[in-house]
PDB file of C-alpha atoms in Angstrom:
ATOM      1  CA  MET L   1      24.948 -50.362 -27.147  1.00 52.00           C
ATOM      2  CA  ASP L   2      25.044 -48.338 -30.388  1.00 73.00           C
ATOM      3  CA  VAL L   3      26.424 -45.243 -28.640  1.00 71.00           C
ATOM      4  CA  SER L   4      29.360 -47.112 -27.114  1.00 73.00           C
ATOM      5  CA  LYS L   5      30.207 -48.799 -30.433  1.00 77.00           C
ATOM      6  CA  GLN L   6      30.042 -45.546 -32.366  1.00 75.00           C
ATOM      7  CA  ALA L   7      32.163 -43.733 -29.778  1.00 71.00           C
ATOM      8  CA  GLY L   8      34.642 -46.601 -29.364  1.00 75.00           C
ATOM      9  CA  VAL L   9      34.286 -46.645 -25.574  1.00 78.00           C
ATOM     10  CA  GLY L  10      32.768 -48.955 -23.004  1.00 74.00           C
ATOM     11  CA  VAL L  11      29.156 -48.887 -21.810  1.00 71.00           C
ATOM     12  CA  ALA L  12      30.239 -47.652 -18.364  1.00 72.00           C
ATOM     13  CA  THR L  13      32.009 -44.669 -19.933  1.00 76.00           C
ATOM     14  CA  VAL L  14      28.884 -43.814 -21.905  1.00 70.00           C
ATOM     15  CA  SER L  15      26.796 -43.978 -18.704  1.00 69.00           C
ATOM     16  CA  ARG L  16      29.187 -41.658 -16.893  1.00 71.00           C
ATOM     17  CA  ALA L  17      29.297 -39.241 -19.838  1.00 72.00           C
ATOM     18  CA  LEU L  18      25.521 -39.035 -20.044  1.00 68.00           C
ATOM     19  CA  ALA L  19      25.004 -38.586 -16.296  1.00 63.00           C
ATOM     20  CA  ALA L  20      23.428 -35.313 -15.185  1.00 55.00           C
ATOM     21  CA  GLU L  21      26.572 -34.315 -13.280  1.00 58.00           C
ATOM     22  CA  PRO L  22      30.060 -34.360 -14.868  1.00 62.00           C
ATOM     23  CA  HIS L  23      32.098 -37.424 -13.851  1.00 65.00           C
ATOM     24  CA  ARG L  24      35.778 -37.010 -13.017  1.00 68.00           C
ATOM     25  CA  ASP L  25      36.714 -40.142 -14.975  1.00 73.00           C
ATOM     26  CA  VAL L  26      35.439 -38.703 -18.264  1.00 79.00           C
ATOM     27  CA  SER L  27      37.216 -35.746 -19.858  1.00 82.00           C
ATOM     28  CA  PRO L  28      35.097 -32.812 -21.064  1.00 82.00           C
ATOM     29  CA  ALA L  29      36.079 -33.541 -24.666  1.00 83.00           C
ATOM     30  CA  THR L  30      35.024 -37.220 -24.425  1.00 81.00           C
ATOM     31  CA  ARG L  31      31.829 -36.266 -22.633  1.00 79.00           C
ATOM     32  CA  GLU L  32      30.936 -33.786 -25.370  1.00 82.00           C
ATOM     33  CA  ARG L  33      31.723 -36.285 -28.153  1.00 83.00           C
ATOM     34  CA  ILE L  34      29.619 -39.054 -26.567  1.00 74.00           C
ATOM     35  CA  ARG L  35      26.704 -36.688 -25.998  1.00 76.00           C
ATOM     36  CA  ARG L  36      26.846 -35.552 -29.617  1.00 80.00           C
ATOM     37  CA  ILE L  37      26.795 -39.160 -30.835  1.00 77.00           C
ATOM     38  CA  ALA L  38      23.879 -39.961 -28.483  1.00 73.00           C
ATOM     39  CA  ASP L  39      21.939 -36.998 -29.862  1.00 69.00           C
ATOM     40  CA  ASP L  40      22.621 -38.069 -33.455  1.00 70.00           C
ATOM     41  CA  LEU L  41      21.381 -41.592 -32.679  1.00 68.00           C
ATOM     42  CA  GLY L  42      18.304 -40.335 -30.815  1.00 61.00           C
ATOM     43  CA  TYR L  43      19.399 -42.160 -27.654  1.00 60.00           C
ATOM     44  CA  ARG L  44      17.310 -41.770 -24.480  1.00 54.00           C
ATOM     45  CA  PRO L  45      18.542 -43.068 -21.116  1.00 54.00           C
ATOM     46  CA  SER L  46      16.507 -45.975 -19.739  1.00 50.00           C
ATOM     47  CA  LEU L  47      14.853 -45.340 -16.402  1.00 48.00           C
ATOM     48  CA  ALA L  48      14.838 -49.058 -15.705  1.00 46.00           C
ATOM     49  CA  ALA L  49      18.539 -49.371 -16.476  1.00 49.00           C
ATOM     50  CA  ARG L  50      19.367 -46.421 -14.273  1.00 50.00           C
ATOM     51  CA  ALA L  51      17.286 -47.903 -11.468  1.00 46.00           C
ATOM     52  CA  LEU L  52      19.172 -51.186 -11.736  1.00 42.00           C
ATOM     53  CA  ARG L  53      22.433 -49.267 -11.583  1.00 47.00           C
ATOM     54  CA  THR L  54      21.595 -46.767  -8.824  1.00 48.00           C
ATOM     55  CA  GLY L  55      18.630 -48.340  -7.034  1.00 50.00           C
ATOM     56  CA  GLU L  56      16.395 -45.325  -7.731  1.00 58.00           C
ATOM     57  CA  TYR L  57      14.247 -43.853 -10.507  1.00 66.00           C
ATOM     58  CA  ARG L  58      14.412 -40.292  -9.131  1.00 83.00           C
ATOM     59  CA  ALA L  59      10.650 -40.033  -9.459  1.00 87.00           C
ATOM     60  CA  LEU L  60       7.854 -39.522  -6.932  1.00 90.00           C
ATOM     61  CA  SER L  61       4.151 -40.321  -7.264  1.00 89.00           C
ATOM     62  CA  VAL L  62       1.420 -38.018  -5.944  1.00 90.00           C
ATOM     63  CA  ILE L  63      -2.033 -39.503  -5.301  1.00 89.00           C
ATOM     64  CA  VAL L  64      -4.699 -36.801  -5.624  1.00 85.00           C
ATOM     65  CA  PRO L  65      -8.400 -36.878  -4.637  1.00 78.00           C
ATOM     66  CA  ASP L  66     -11.150 -37.582  -7.141  1.00 68.00           C
ATOM     67  CA  PHE L  67     -13.451 -34.758  -6.044  1.00 59.00           C
ATOM     68  CA  GLU L  68     -13.410 -31.189  -7.286  1.00 58.00           C
ATOM     69  CA  TRP L  69     -11.640 -29.532  -4.403  1.00 57.00           C
ATOM     70  CA  GLY L  70      -9.171 -26.914  -5.547  1.00 67.00           C
ATOM     71  CA  TRP L  71      -6.864 -26.800  -2.503  1.00 73.00           C
ATOM     72  CA  TRP L  72      -4.675 -29.662  -3.682  1.00 79.00           C
ATOM     73  CA  GLU L  73      -3.856 -28.218  -7.124  1.00 84.00           C
ATOM     74  CA  PRO L  74      -1.431 -25.521  -5.840  1.00 87.00           C
ATOM     75  CA  VAL L  75       0.101 -28.114  -3.490  1.00 88.00           C
ATOM     76  CA  VAL L  76       0.865 -30.368  -6.474  1.00 88.00           C
ATOM     77  CA  ARG L  77       2.271 -27.418  -8.399  1.00 90.00           C
ATOM     78  CA  SER L  78       4.643 -26.496  -5.568  1.00 90.00           C
ATOM     79  CA  ALA L  79       5.576 -30.163  -5.082  1.00 91.00           C
ATOM     80  CA  TYR L  80       6.453 -30.382  -8.785  1.00 89.00           C
ATOM     81  CA  ASN L  81       8.769 -27.391  -8.492  1.00 91.00           C
ATOM     82  CA  ALA L  82      10.369 -28.744  -5.321  1.00 91.00           C
ATOM     83  CA  ALA L  83      10.893 -32.177  -6.889  1.00 89.00           C
ATOM     84  CA  GLU L  84      12.528 -30.606  -9.936  1.00 89.00           C
ATOM     85  CA  GLU L  85      14.938 -28.699  -7.696  1.00 89.00           C
ATOM     86  CA  HIS L  86      15.971 -32.032  -6.152  1.00 88.00           C
ATOM     87  CA  GLY L  87      16.414 -33.615  -9.592  1.00 87.00           C
ATOM     88  CA  TYR L  88      13.211 -35.680  -9.358  1.00 89.00           C
ATOM     89  CA  HIS L  89      10.242 -36.162 -11.672  1.00 88.00           C
ATOM     90  CA  LEU L  90       6.741 -35.883 -10.203  1.00 90.00           C
ATOM     91  CA  LEU L  91       4.036 -38.279 -11.421  1.00 88.00           C
ATOM     92  CA  VAL L  92       0.398 -37.420 -10.652  1.00 87.00           C
ATOM     93  CA  HIS L  93      -2.176 -40.209 -10.173  1.00 87.00           C
ATOM     94  CA  PRO L  94      -5.867 -39.238  -9.702  1.00 83.00           C
ATOM     95  CA  VAL L  95      -7.821 -41.801  -7.701  1.00 80.00           C
ATOM     96  CA  GLY L  96     -10.853 -41.532  -9.990  1.00 70.00           C
ATOM     97  CA  GLU L  97     -13.020 -44.644  -9.987  1.00 67.00           C
ATOM     98  CA  ARG L  98     -10.241 -46.995  -8.929  1.00 68.00           C
ATOM     99  CA  ARG L  99     -11.329 -49.686  -6.524  1.00 73.00           C
ATOM    100  CA  GLY L 100      -9.756 -49.301  -3.094  1.00 73.00           C
ATOM    101  CA  GLY L 101      -9.346 -45.520  -3.327  1.00 81.00           C
ATOM    102  CA  ALA L 102      -5.890 -44.166  -2.515  1.00 83.00           C
ATOM    103  CA  ALA L 103      -4.616 -47.566  -1.335  1.00 84.00           C
ATOM    104  CA  GLY L 104      -5.788 -49.198  -4.558  1.00 84.00           C
ATOM    105  CA  THR L 105      -4.072 -46.499  -6.595  1.00 84.00           C
ATOM    106  CA  ILE L 106      -0.825 -47.113  -4.722  1.00 85.00           C
ATOM    107  CA  SER L 107      -1.079 -50.878  -5.296  1.00 85.00           C
ATOM    108  CA  ALA L 108      -1.350 -50.180  -9.024  1.00 83.00           C
ATOM    109  CA  LEU L 109       2.083 -48.496  -8.925  1.00 81.00           C
ATOM    110  CA  SER L 110       3.823 -51.888  -8.991  1.00 79.00           C
ATOM    111  CA  ASN L 111       4.734 -51.323 -12.652  1.00 78.00           C
ATOM    112  CA  VAL L 112       5.354 -47.582 -12.391  1.00 80.00           C
ATOM    113  CA  PRO L 113       8.910 -46.234 -12.009  1.00 81.00           C
ATOM    114  CA  THR L 114       8.666 -44.392  -8.692  1.00 85.00           C
ATOM    115  CA  ASP L 115      10.738 -44.039  -5.521  1.00 86.00           C
ATOM    116  CA  GLY L 116       8.106 -42.746  -3.104  1.00 88.00           C
ATOM    117  CA  VAL L 117       4.473 -41.754  -2.674  1.00 90.00           C
ATOM    118  CA  ILE L 118       2.756 -38.578  -1.471  1.00 92.00           C
ATOM    119  CA  VAL L 119      -0.980 -38.856  -0.734  1.00 90.00           C
ATOM    120  CA  LEU L 120      -3.202 -35.778  -0.502  1.00 87.00           C
ATOM    121  CA  GLY L 121      -6.260 -35.488   1.711  1.00 76.00           C
ATOM    122  CA  PHE L 122      -7.098 -39.122   2.519  1.00 70.00           C
ATOM    123  CA  SER L 123      -8.173 -40.649   5.823  1.00 65.00           C
ATOM    124  CA  ALA L 124      -7.545 -44.378   5.220  1.00 65.00           C
ATOM    125  CA  SER L 125      -3.983 -44.170   6.528  1.00 77.00           C
ATOM    126  CA  ARG L 126      -3.655 -47.837   7.550  1.00 83.00           C
ATOM    127  CA  GLU L 127      -4.667 -49.085   4.099  1.00 86.00           C
ATOM    128  CA  VAL L 128      -2.369 -46.535   2.439  1.00 85.00           C
ATOM    129  CA  GLN L 129       0.498 -47.552   4.724  1.00 85.00           C
ATOM    130  CA  ASN L 130       0.001 -51.266   3.953  1.00 86.00           C
ATOM    131  CA  ALA L 131      -0.225 -50.703   0.189  1.00 84.00           C
ATOM    132  CA  ALA L 132       2.990 -48.667   0.161  1.00 84.00           C
ATOM    133  CA  ALA L 133       4.783 -51.137   2.432  1.00 84.00           C
ATOM    134  CA  ALA L 134       3.877 -53.991   0.080  1.00 83.00           C
ATOM    135  CA  LEU L 135       5.799 -52.182  -2.678  1.00 81.00           C
ATOM    136  CA  ARG L 136       8.554 -51.074  -0.274  1.00 85.00           C
ATOM    137  CA  LEU L 137       7.801 -47.448  -1.061  1.00 85.00           C
ATOM    138  CA  PRO L 138       8.062 -44.659   1.529  1.00 89.00           C
ATOM    139  CA  VAL L 139       4.831 -42.694   1.869  1.00 89.00           C
ATOM    140  CA  VAL L 140       4.063 -39.178   3.123  1.00 92.00           C
ATOM    141  CA  SER L 141       0.582 -37.775   3.752  1.00 90.00           C
ATOM    142  CA  VAL L 142      -0.557 -34.190   3.172  1.00 90.00           C
ATOM    143  CA  ASP L 143      -3.560 -32.832   5.088  1.00 82.00           C
ATOM    144  CA  ASP L 144      -4.956 -36.179   6.189  1.00 78.00           C
ATOM    145  CA  THR L 145      -7.887 -36.270   8.601  1.00 73.00           C
ATOM    146  CA  GLU L 146      -6.396 -38.522  11.279  1.00 76.00           C
ATOM    147  CA  ALA L 147      -6.165 -37.161  14.824  1.00 78.00           C
ATOM    148  CA  ASN L 148      -3.118 -39.359  15.513  1.00 83.00           C
ATOM    149  CA  PRO L 149      -1.166 -39.838  12.274  1.00 85.00           C
ATOM    150  CA  ILE L 150       0.493 -43.181  11.575  1.00 85.00           C
ATOM    151  CA  LEU L 151       2.331 -41.760   8.550  1.00 89.00           C
ATOM    152  CA  PRO L 152       4.748 -38.851   8.211  1.00 91.00           C
ATOM    153  CA  THR L 153       2.209 -36.071   7.718  1.00 91.00           C
ATOM    154  CA  VAL L 154       2.267 -32.453   6.590  1.00 93.00           C
ATOM    155  CA  SER L 155      -0.602 -30.071   7.272  1.00 91.00           C
ATOM    156  CA  VAL L 156      -1.425 -26.483   8.097  1.00 92.00           C
ATOM    157  CA  ASP L 157      -1.802 -25.489  11.750  1.00 95.00           C
ATOM    158  CA  ASN L 158      -5.596 -25.547  11.586  1.00 94.00           C
ATOM    159  CA  ARG L 159      -6.088 -24.575  15.205  1.00 96.00           C
ATOM    160  CA  ALA L 160      -3.953 -21.471  14.744  1.00 97.00           C
ATOM    161  CA  GLY L 161      -5.868 -20.661  11.552  1.00 97.00           C
ATOM    162  CA  GLY L 162      -9.246 -21.004  13.263  1.00 97.00           C
ATOM    163  CA  ARG L 163      -8.085 -18.736  16.046  1.00 98.00           C
ATOM    164  CA  MET L 164      -6.680 -16.225  13.561  1.00 98.00           C
ATOM    165  CA  ALA L 165      -9.986 -16.018  11.667  1.00 98.00           C
ATOM    166  CA  THR L 166     -11.992 -15.563  14.860  1.00 98.00           C
ATOM    167  CA  GLU L 167      -9.620 -12.988  16.325  1.00 98.00           C
ATOM    168  CA  HIS L 168      -9.921 -10.956  13.125  1.00 98.00           C
ATOM    169  CA  LEU L 169     -13.708 -10.871  13.528  1.00 98.00           C
ATOM    170  CA  LEU L 170     -13.493 -10.037  17.228  1.00 98.00           C
ATOM    171  CA  SER L 171     -10.990  -7.239  16.531  1.00 97.00           C
ATOM    172  CA  GLN L 172     -13.694  -5.525  14.463  1.00 95.00           C
ATOM    173  CA  GLY L 173     -16.039  -5.454  17.443  1.00 96.00           C
ATOM    174  CA  ARG L 174     -18.072  -8.463  16.284  1.00 96.00           C
ATOM    175  CA  GLN L 175     -19.105 -10.541  19.283  1.00 93.00           C
ATOM    176  CA  ARG L 176     -22.003 -12.737  18.166  1.00 96.00           C
ATOM    177  CA  LEU L 177     -20.109 -15.067  15.873  1.00 98.00           C
ATOM    178  CA  ALA L 178     -21.532 -18.053  13.993  1.00 97.00           C
ATOM    179  CA  TYR L 179     -19.392 -21.017  12.978  1.00 97.00           C
ATOM    180  CA  VAL L 180     -20.629 -22.587   9.728  1.00 96.00           C
ATOM    181  CA  GLY L 181     -19.196 -26.071   9.256  1.00 93.00           C
ATOM    182  CA  ASN L 182     -19.903 -29.344   7.500  1.00 88.00           C
ATOM    183  CA  THR L 183     -21.636 -32.398   8.936  1.00 84.00           C
ATOM    184  CA  TRP L 184     -18.653 -34.738   8.658  1.00 79.00           C
ATOM    185  CA  ALA L 185     -15.747 -34.906  11.084  1.00 72.00           C
ATOM    186  CA  GLY L 186     -11.989 -34.971  10.786  1.00 77.00           C
ATOM    187  CA  ASN L 187      -8.875 -33.639  12.439  1.00 82.00           C
ATOM    188  CA  PHE L 188      -8.842 -30.363  10.521  1.00 86.00           C
ATOM    189  CA  VAL L 189     -12.504 -29.742  11.444  1.00 88.00           C
ATOM    190  CA  ASP L 190     -11.825 -30.362  15.131  1.00 91.00           C
ATOM    191  CA  GLN L 191      -8.781 -28.095  15.084  1.00 94.00           C
ATOM    192  CA  ARG L 192     -10.472 -25.186  13.294  1.00 95.00           C
ATOM    193  CA  ILE L 193     -13.419 -25.152  15.664  1.00 95.00           C
ATOM    194  CA  GLN L 194     -11.047 -25.427  18.635  1.00 96.00           C
ATOM    195  CA  GLY L 195      -9.267 -22.322  17.352  1.00 97.00           C
ATOM    196  CA  PHE L 196     -12.689 -20.625  17.175  1.00 98.00           C
ATOM    197  CA  ARG L 197     -13.250 -21.487  20.847  1.00 97.00           C
ATOM    198  CA  ASP L 198      -9.691 -20.477  21.850  1.00 98.00           C
ATOM    199  CA  ALA L 199     -10.184 -16.949  20.500  1.00 98.00           C
ATOM    200  CA  HIS L 200     -13.458 -16.573  22.399  1.00 97.00           C
ATOM    201  CA  ASP L 201     -11.826 -17.806  25.617  1.00 97.00           C
ATOM    202  CA  SER L 202      -8.963 -15.333  25.272  1.00 97.00           C
ATOM    203  CA  ALA L 203     -11.431 -12.493  24.713  1.00 96.00           C
ATOM    204  CA  GLY L 204     -13.556 -13.543  27.698  1.00 96.00           C
ATOM    205  CA  ILE L 205     -16.582 -14.179  25.492  1.00 95.00           C
ATOM    206  CA  GLU L 206     -18.716 -17.272  25.933  1.00 94.00           C
ATOM    207  CA  VAL L 207     -19.351 -19.363  22.815  1.00 95.00           C
ATOM    208  CA  ASN L 208     -23.044 -19.740  22.024  1.00 93.00           C
ATOM    209  CA  ASP L 209     -23.287 -23.374  20.907  1.00 93.00           C
ATOM    210  CA  ARG L 210     -26.512 -22.617  19.050  1.00 95.00           C
ATOM    211  CA  LEU L 211     -24.392 -20.536  16.652  1.00 96.00           C
ATOM    212  CA  ILE L 212     -22.185 -23.522  15.784  1.00 96.00           C
ATOM    213  CA  LEU L 213     -23.924 -24.907  12.703  1.00 95.00           C
ATOM    214  CA  ARG L 214     -23.364 -28.212  10.937  1.00 93.00           C
ATOM    215  CA  CYS L 215     -24.685 -27.858   7.394  1.00 90.00           C
ATOM    216  CA  GLU L 216     -25.183 -30.402   4.640  1.00 82.00           C
ATOM    217  CA  ASN L 217     -22.758 -29.461   1.859  1.00 73.00           C
ATOM    218  CA  PRO L 218     -22.358 -32.147  -0.834  1.00 62.00           C
ATOM    219  CA  TRP L 219     -19.176 -31.613  -2.823  1.00 63.00           C
ATOM    220  CA  ASP L 220     -20.564 -32.076  -6.308  1.00 63.00           C
ATOM    221  CA  ASP L 221     -23.746 -30.024  -5.891  1.00 75.00           C
ATOM    222  CA  PRO L 222     -23.563 -27.356  -3.173  1.00 79.00           C
ATOM    223  CA  PRO L 223     -26.926 -25.952  -2.030  1.00 88.00           C
ATOM    224  CA  PHE L 224     -28.020 -22.456  -2.976  1.00 91.00           C
ATOM    225  CA  THR L 225     -28.326 -21.561   0.724  1.00 92.00           C
ATOM    226  CA  PHE L 226     -27.842 -23.491   3.962  1.00 94.00           C
ATOM    227  CA  LYS L 227     -31.227 -24.358   5.438  1.00 94.00           C
ATOM    228  CA  GLU L 228     -29.671 -24.601   8.905  1.00 95.00           C
ATOM    229  CA  LEU L 229     -28.497 -20.996   8.647  1.00 96.00           C
ATOM    230  CA  ASP L 230     -31.764 -19.917   7.011  1.00 96.00           C
ATOM    231  CA  GLU L 231     -33.716 -21.377   9.941  1.00 96.00           C
ATOM    232  CA  LEU L 232     -31.450 -19.782  12.532  1.00 95.00           C
ATOM    233  CA  LEU L 233     -31.864 -16.337  10.995  1.00 96.00           C
ATOM    234  CA  ALA L 234     -35.619 -16.834  10.475  1.00 95.00           C
ATOM    235  CA  ASP L 235     -35.924 -17.464  14.231  1.00 95.00           C
ATOM    236  CA  GLY L 236     -34.630 -13.938  14.813  1.00 94.00           C
ATOM    237  CA  VAL L 237     -31.221 -15.005  16.129  1.00 95.00           C
ATOM    238  CA  ARG L 238     -28.831 -12.102  15.659  1.00 95.00           C
ATOM    239  CA  ILE L 239     -25.256 -12.598  14.451  1.00 97.00           C
ATOM    240  CA  ASP L 240     -22.691  -9.999  13.433  1.00 97.00           C
ATOM    241  CA  GLY L 241     -19.835 -12.230  12.310  1.00 97.00           C
ATOM    242  CA  MET L 242     -19.344 -15.622  10.678  1.00 98.00           C
ATOM    243  CA  PHE L 243     -16.440 -18.044  10.267  1.00 98.00           C
ATOM    244  CA  CYS L 244     -16.910 -20.541   7.434  1.00 96.00           C
ATOM    245  CA  GLU L 245     -15.026 -23.790   7.946  1.00 94.00           C
ATOM    246  CA  TYR L 246     -13.669 -23.605   4.391  1.00 90.00           C
ATOM    247  CA  ASP L 247     -14.141 -21.259   1.454  1.00 92.00           C
ATOM    248  CA  ARG L 248     -16.486 -23.518  -0.470  1.00 89.00           C
ATOM    249  CA  MET L 249     -19.095 -23.042   2.277  1.00 91.00           C
ATOM    250  CA  ALA L 250     -19.002 -19.252   1.954  1.00 93.00           C
ATOM    251  CA  GLY L 251     -21.107 -19.052  -1.234  1.00 93.00           C
ATOM    252  CA  PRO L 252     -24.272 -20.637   0.212  1.00 94.00           C
ATOM    253  CA  ALA L 253     -23.674 -18.859   3.540  1.00 96.00           C
ATOM    254  CA  LEU L 254     -23.467 -15.450   1.860  1.00 96.00           C
ATOM    255  CA  ARG L 255     -26.701 -16.160  -0.039  1.00 96.00           C
ATOM    256  CA  SER L 256     -28.413 -17.169   3.211  1.00 96.00           C
ATOM    257  CA  LEU L 257     -27.407 -13.834   4.734  1.00 97.00           C
ATOM    258  CA  ARG L 258     -28.632 -11.934   1.685  1.00 96.00           C
ATOM    259  CA  ARG L 259     -31.941 -13.844   1.737  1.00 96.00           C
ATOM    260  CA  ALA L 260     -32.403 -12.712   5.354  1.00 96.00           C
ATOM    261  CA  GLY L 261     -31.837  -9.084   4.311  1.00 96.00           C
ATOM    262  CA  LEU L 262     -28.385  -8.826   5.896  1.00 97.00           C
ATOM    263  CA  THR L 263     -25.443  -7.053   4.259  1.00 97.00           C
ATOM    264  CA  VAL L 264     -21.796  -8.157   4.234  1.00 97.00           C
ATOM    265  CA  PRO L 265     -19.715  -6.799   5.837  1.00 97.00           C
ATOM    266  CA  GLY L 266     -22.109  -4.099   7.120  1.00 97.00           C
ATOM    267  CA  ASP L 267     -24.359  -6.349   9.204  1.00 97.00           C
ATOM    268  CA  VAL L 268     -22.268  -9.524   9.232  1.00 98.00           C
ATOM    269  CA  ALA L 269     -18.515  -9.835   8.628  1.00 98.00           C
ATOM    270  CA  VAL L 270     -17.494 -13.157   7.055  1.00 98.00           C
ATOM    271  CA  VAL L 271     -14.155 -15.022   7.057  1.00 98.00           C
ATOM    272  CA  GLY L 272     -13.411 -18.264   5.221  1.00 97.00           C
ATOM    273  CA  TYR L 273     -10.557 -20.755   5.250  1.00 95.00           C
ATOM    274  CA  ASP L 274      -8.145 -22.061   2.549  1.00 92.00           C
ATOM    275  CA  ASP L 275      -7.901 -19.120   0.089  1.00 92.00           C
ATOM    276  CA  GLU L 276      -8.984 -21.176  -2.879  1.00 86.00           C
ATOM    277  CA  GLU L 277      -9.614 -19.489  -6.215  1.00 83.00           C
ATOM    278  CA  TRP L 278     -13.327 -18.999  -5.643  1.00 81.00           C
ATOM    279  CA  ALA L 279     -12.608 -16.905  -2.532  1.00 90.00           C
ATOM    280  CA  LYS L 280     -11.897 -14.070  -4.976  1.00 90.00           C
ATOM    281  CA  LEU L 281     -15.157 -14.687  -6.866  1.00 89.00           C
ATOM    282  CA  THR L 282     -17.713 -14.352  -4.073  1.00 90.00           C
ATOM    283  CA  ASP L 283     -19.695 -11.146  -3.619  1.00 90.00           C
ATOM    284  CA  PRO L 284     -18.060  -9.497  -1.793  1.00 96.00           C
ATOM    285  CA  PRO L 285     -14.613 -11.110  -2.252  1.00 96.00           C
ATOM    286  CA  LEU L 286     -13.868 -13.299   0.746  1.00 97.00           C
ATOM    287  CA  THR L 287     -11.465 -12.507   3.560  1.00 98.00           C
ATOM    288  CA  THR L 288      -9.962 -15.888   4.361  1.00 97.00           C
ATOM    289  CA  ILE L 289      -7.201 -17.857   6.033  1.00 97.00           C
ATOM    290  CA  ARG L 290      -4.628 -18.824   3.419  1.00 95.00           C
ATOM    291  CA  GLN L 291      -3.053 -22.254   3.581  1.00 92.00           C
ATOM    292  CA  PRO L 292       0.672 -22.046   2.730  1.00 92.00           C
ATOM    293  CA  TYR L 293       0.373 -24.377  -0.277  1.00 89.00           C
ATOM    294  CA  GLU L 294       3.941 -23.797  -1.421  1.00 89.00           C
ATOM    295  CA  GLU L 295       5.358 -24.896   1.933  1.00 93.00           C
ATOM    296  CA  LEU L 296       3.061 -27.929   2.113  1.00 92.00           C
ATOM    297  CA  GLY L 297       4.189 -29.242  -1.277  1.00 92.00           C
ATOM    298  CA  ALA L 298       7.880 -28.551  -0.737  1.00 93.00           C
ATOM    299  CA  LEU L 299       7.933 -30.126   2.737  1.00 94.00           C
ATOM    300  CA  ALA L 300       6.108 -33.239   1.517  1.00 94.00           C
ATOM    301  CA  VAL L 301       8.660 -33.737  -1.266  1.00 94.00           C
ATOM    302  CA  SER L 302      11.560 -33.208   1.131  1.00 93.00           C
ATOM    303  CA  LEU L 303      10.202 -35.842   3.541  1.00 93.00           C
ATOM    304  CA  ALA L 304       9.491 -38.328   0.719  1.00 92.00           C
ATOM    305  CA  ILE L 305      13.099 -38.022  -0.486  1.00 91.00           C
ATOM    306  CA  GLN L 306      14.500 -38.291   3.045  1.00 89.00           C
ATOM    307  CA  ALA L 307      12.444 -41.427   3.676  1.00 88.00           C
ATOM    308  CA  GLN L 308      14.268 -43.272   0.885  1.00 83.00           C
ATOM    309  CA  THR L 309      17.484 -43.377   2.898  1.00 83.00           C
ATOM    310  CA  ARG L 310      16.470 -43.053   6.569  1.00 85.00           C
ATOM    311  CA  PRO L 311      13.361 -43.427   8.718  1.00 86.00           C
ATOM    312  CA  VAL L 312      11.060 -40.411   8.940  1.00 89.00           C
ATOM    313  CA  ALA L 313       8.941 -40.202  12.086  1.00 90.00           C
ATOM    314  CA  ALA L 314       5.204 -40.800  11.740  1.00 88.00           C
ATOM    315  CA  GLU L 315       4.183 -37.441  13.175  1.00 90.00           C
ATOM    316  CA  ARG L 316       2.397 -34.307  12.025  1.00 91.00           C
ATOM    317  CA  ARG L 317       4.506 -31.390  10.834  1.00 93.00           C
ATOM    318  CA  THR L 318       2.533 -28.159  10.657  1.00 93.00           C
ATOM    319  CA  VAL L 319       3.055 -24.921   8.775  1.00 94.00           C
ATOM    320  CA  VAL L 320       1.494 -21.618   9.790  1.00 95.00           C
ATOM    321  CA  PRO L 321      -1.356 -20.054   7.765  1.00 96.00           C
ATOM    322  CA  THR L 322      -1.861 -16.338   7.119  1.00 97.00           C
ATOM    323  CA  LEU L 323      -4.864 -14.000   6.927  1.00 97.00           C
ATOM    324  CA  ARG L 324      -5.770 -12.832   3.404  1.00 96.00           C
ATOM    325  CA  LYS L 325      -7.900  -9.718   3.882  1.00 97.00           C
ATOM    326  CA  ARG L 326     -10.524  -8.831   1.252  1.00 96.00           C
ATOM    327  CA  GLN L 327     -13.897  -7.052   1.384  1.00 96.00           C
ATOM    328  CA  SER L 328     -16.079  -9.484   3.397  1.00 97.00           C
ATOM    329  CA  ALA L 329     -14.487  -8.690   6.778  1.00 94.00           C
TER     330      ALA L 329
END
């Protein structure tokens, strides 16, 4: 190695001098001299060499969805900060058009220097688990849709959030509440609607199942209004509050209300879920349940690092959401 020759010391001494933490076997003066020589020579430590020496790259890979759904961006940002605090790099891998989805993206990590994988928002847990196991990489899931997780999983307490949103509407004297949700199923959907029902039960109010709507809402091209809600209102069904399953559904729902001649929050109070950026851009700005993105990212990183040295139970760890009050309710 050029650095060791120039400094007149062994390769091991150079490695200890260039380590992130001071080593007791290298004096401060020697450490400073070796670092100066390394800088002059333009030396960069080799990740591969360090991995051979320590058994780790100190890097984590995050697999992110390929659709335009903003919730995962702040999770990645908080995960990056948490990884940096632990002395790790965070590598982001969009699924994109890759064959096999998240599992295929993980399989492609065979030549990537990484010590663990965090997957965001995917349901194919068995395939993800097998792909990670084939590379002997620990894997942690964030906000998956499985009712019974087979991976260490981090998510928001969706049932508590659904109840929180509904209780906020009920506290304003709204009693004819509509639930506007998507047509597809998943654990978070089941939990949010259960929270909706829990709040009604606690208030002694019967849920009108006709007011639980399942609307077509394609991700890439949301409708201008929801025809299911349009039809309900056209039939003369009266509502005075609405819980949207997630913020992205609020735009079409608000336009449906406006088309029916209803004002928000005067006639109908509206609450969303997630607190994504567009919750601030609706008219009026959306009261919503905020997912604790910072906690989700930090906890996922912590579990991924723990899993490198000891087993981490395949169970769901939940964090508590909060109400973000704006002008819609």
